[in-house]
């Protein structure tokens, strides 16, 4: 079991490393983050949606945002 866990961690590290080297993807992420921040600063809201497993992911992301906003932001 330990070898499986290590293998999965190393796989995740590899993916993150590849993401950090992909300038096109990083630019897209930056655009999305800036748009989200600007939206919130201007009184807007972020809507998340999904179907099935994607709905669960949307709920999880919403929960993370609400939690962070409630405790970490000014």
mmCIF file of N, CA and C in Angstrom, residues 1-40:
data_model
loop_
_atom_site.group_PDB
_atom_site.id
_atom_site.type_symbol
_atom_site.label_atom_id
_atom_site.label_comp_id
_atom_site.label_asym_id
_atom_site.label_seq_id
_atom_site.Cartn_x
_atom_site.Cartn_y
_atom_site.Cartn_z
ATOM 1 N N UNK A 1 0.823 -1.195 0.000
ATOM 2 C CA UNK A 1 0.000 0.000 0.000
ATOM 3 C C UNK A 1 0.867 1.258 0.000
ATOM 4 N N UNK A 2 1.943 1.241 0.795
ATOM 5 C CA UNK A 2 2.799 2.416 0.864
ATOM 6 C C UNK A 2 3.382 2.750 -0.511
ATOM 7 N N UNK A 3 3.773 1.730 -1.267
ATOM 8 C CA UNK A 3 4.349 1.990 -2.595
ATOM 9 C C UNK A 3 3.308 2.609 -3.527
ATOM 10 N N UNK A 4 2.063 2.193 -3.391
ATOM 11 C CA UNK A 4 0.978 2.779 -4.196
ATOM 12 C C UNK A 4 0.800 4.253 -3.849
ATOM 13 N N UNK A 5 0.815 4.558 -2.561
ATOM 14 C CA UNK A 5 0.647 5.946 -2.106
ATOM 15 C C UNK A 5 1.786 6.814 -2.638
ATOM 16 N N UNK A 6 2.999 6.326 -2.526
ATOM 17 C CA UNK A 6 4.162 7.070 -3.018
ATOM 18 C C UNK A 6 4.052 7.274 -4.525
ATOM 19 N N UNK A 7 3.637 6.233 -5.242
ATOM 20 C CA UNK A 7 3.470 6.329 -6.700
ATOM 21 C C UNK A 7 2.458 7.421 -7.056
ATOM 22 N N UNK A 8 1.350 7.481 -6.346
ATOM 23 C CA UNK A 8 0.329 8.494 -6.614
ATOM 24 C C UNK A 8 0.828 9.899 -6.284
ATOM 25 N N UNK A 9 1.562 10.041 -5.212
ATOM 26 C CA UNK A 9 2.125 11.345 -4.850
ATOM 27 C C UNK A 9 3.115 11.800 -5.915
ATOM 28 N N UNK A 10 3.971 10.904 -6.369
ATOM 29 C CA UNK A 10 4.933 11.245 -7.407
ATOM 30 C C UNK A 10 4.230 11.600 -8.718
ATOM 31 N N UNK A 11 3.151 10.916 -9.007
ATOM 32 C CA UNK A 11 2.374 11.223 -10.210
ATOM 33 C C UNK A 11 1.783 12.627 -10.114
ATOM 34 N N UNK A 12 1.244 12.978 -8.956
ATOM 35 C CA UNK A 12 0.685 14.311 -8.750
ATOM 36 C C UNK A 12 1.773 15.375 -8.873
ATOM 37 N N UNK A 13 2.954 15.089 -8.343
ATOM 38 C CA UNK A 13 4.073 16.025 -8.463
ATOM 39 C C UNK A 13 4.441 16.240 -9.927
ATOM 40 N N UNK A 14 4.438 15.166 -10.699
ATOM 41 C CA UNK A 14 4.775 15.260 -12.118
ATOM 42 C C UNK A 14 3.762 16.136 -12.851
ATOM 43 N N UNK A 15 2.484 15.930 -12.552
ATOM 44 C CA UNK A 15 1.438 16.733 -13.193
ATOM 45 C C UNK A 15 1.606 18.205 -12.827
ATOM 46 N N UNK A 16 1.829 18.502 -11.557
ATOM 47 C CA UNK A 16 2.001 19.889 -11.128
ATOM 48 C C UNK A 16 3.232 20.517 -11.782
ATOM 49 N N UNK A 17 4.283 19.744 -11.925
ATOM 50 C CA UNK A 17 5.492 20.232 -12.575
ATOM 51 C C UNK A 17 5.215 20.578 -14.037
ATOM 52 N N UNK A 18 4.478 19.714 -14.722
ATOM 53 C CA UNK A 18 4.126 19.972 -16.116
ATOM 54 C C UNK A 18 3.237 21.209 -16.240
ATOM 55 N N UNK A 19 2.303 21.367 -15.312
ATOM 56 C CA UNK A 19 1.443 22.552 -15.319
ATOM 57 C C UNK A 19 2.286 23.813 -15.146
ATOM 58 N N UNK A 20 3.253 23.761 -14.241
ATOM 59 C CA UNK A 20 4.072 24.946 -13.965
ATOM 60 C C UNK A 20 4.938 25.345 -15.157
ATOM 61 N N UNK A 21 5.138 24.443 -16.100
ATOM 62 C CA UNK A 21 5.951 24.725 -17.285
ATOM 63 C C UNK A 21 5.121 25.114 -18.507
ATOM 64 N N UNK A 22 3.809 25.021 -18.404
ATOM 65 C CA UNK A 22 2.919 25.282 -19.538
ATOM 66 C C UNK A 22 2.461 26.737 -19.507
ATOM 67 N N UNK A 23 3.174 27.599 -20.220
ATOM 68 C CA UNK A 23 2.881 29.033 -20.181
ATOM 69 C C UNK A 23 1.485 29.363 -20.686
ATOM 70 N N UNK A 24 1.005 28.630 -21.667
ATOM 71 C CA UNK A 24 -0.342 28.879 -22.179
ATOM 72 C C UNK A 24 -1.391 28.589 -21.113
ATOM 73 N N UNK A 25 -1.249 27.473 -20.439
ATOM 74 C CA UNK A 25 -2.186 27.116 -19.371
ATOM 75 C C UNK A 25 -2.088 28.114 -18.220
ATOM 76 N N UNK A 26 -0.867 28.480 -17.846
ATOM 77 C CA UNK A 26 -0.693 29.449 -16.757
ATOM 78 C C UNK A 26 -1.345 30.787 -17.103
ATOM 79 N N UNK A 27 -1.235 31.205 -18.356
ATOM 80 C CA UNK A 27 -1.871 32.452 -18.778
ATOM 81 C C UNK A 27 -3.391 32.350 -18.684
ATOM 82 N N UNK A 28 -3.934 31.200 -19.082
ATOM 83 C CA UNK A 28 -5.388 31.004 -18.998
ATOM 84 C C UNK A 28 -5.858 31.026 -17.548
ATOM 85 N N UNK A 29 -5.097 30.403 -16.666
ATOM 86 C CA UNK A 29 -5.442 30.398 -15.243
ATOM 87 C C UNK A 29 -5.392 31.825 -14.701
ATOM 88 N N UNK A 30 -4.356 32.568 -15.082
ATOM 89 C CA UNK A 30 -4.217 33.951 -14.620
ATOM 90 C C UNK A 30 -5.403 34.804 -15.077
ATOM 91 N N UNK A 31 -5.819 34.645 -16.321
ATOM 92 C CA UNK A 31 -6.965 35.397 -16.840
ATOM 93 C C UNK A 31 -8.221 35.070 -16.029
ATOM 94 N N UNK A 32 -8.437 33.779 -15.756
ATOM 95 C CA UNK A 32 -9.621 33.364 -14.991
ATOM 96 C C UNK A 32 -9.582 33.912 -13.566
ATOM 97 N N UNK A 33 -8.417 33.866 -12.938
ATOM 98 C CA UNK A 33 -8.285 34.368 -11.565
ATOM 99 C C UNK A 33 -8.528 35.876 -11.526
ATOM 100 N N UNK A 34 -7.913 36.612 -12.455
ATOM 101 C CA UNK A 34 -8.097 38.067 -12.481
ATOM 102 C C UNK A 34 -9.555 38.437 -12.729
ATOM 103 N N UNK A 35 -10.208 37.710 -13.630
ATOM 104 C CA UNK A 35 -11.629 37.984 -13.906
ATOM 105 C C UNK A 35 -12.473 37.710 -12.666
ATOM 106 N N UNK A 36 -12.170 36.652 -11.946
ATOM 107 C CA UNK A 36 -12.928 36.314 -10.732
ATOM 108 C C UNK A 36 -12.729 37.372 -9.654
ATOM 109 N N UNK A 37 -11.489 37.777 -9.455
ATOM 110 C CA UNK A 37 -11.192 38.791 -8.437
ATOM 111 C C UNK A 37 -11.854 40.116 -8.796
ATOM 112 N N UNK A 38 -11.727 40.525 -10.069
ATOM 113 C CA UNK A 38 -12.365 41.773 -10.500
ATOM 114 C C UNK A 38 -13.877 41.714 -10.310
ATOM 115 N N UNK A 39 -14.469 40.588 -10.634
ATOM 116 C CA UNK A 39 -15.913 40.410 -10.473
ATOM 117 C C UNK A 39 -16.317 40.625 -9.015
ATOM 118 N N UNK A 40 -15.616 39.974 -8.105
ATOM 119 C CA UNK A 40 -15.950 40.087 -6.684
ATOM 120 C C UNK A 40 -15.704 41.496 -6.156
#
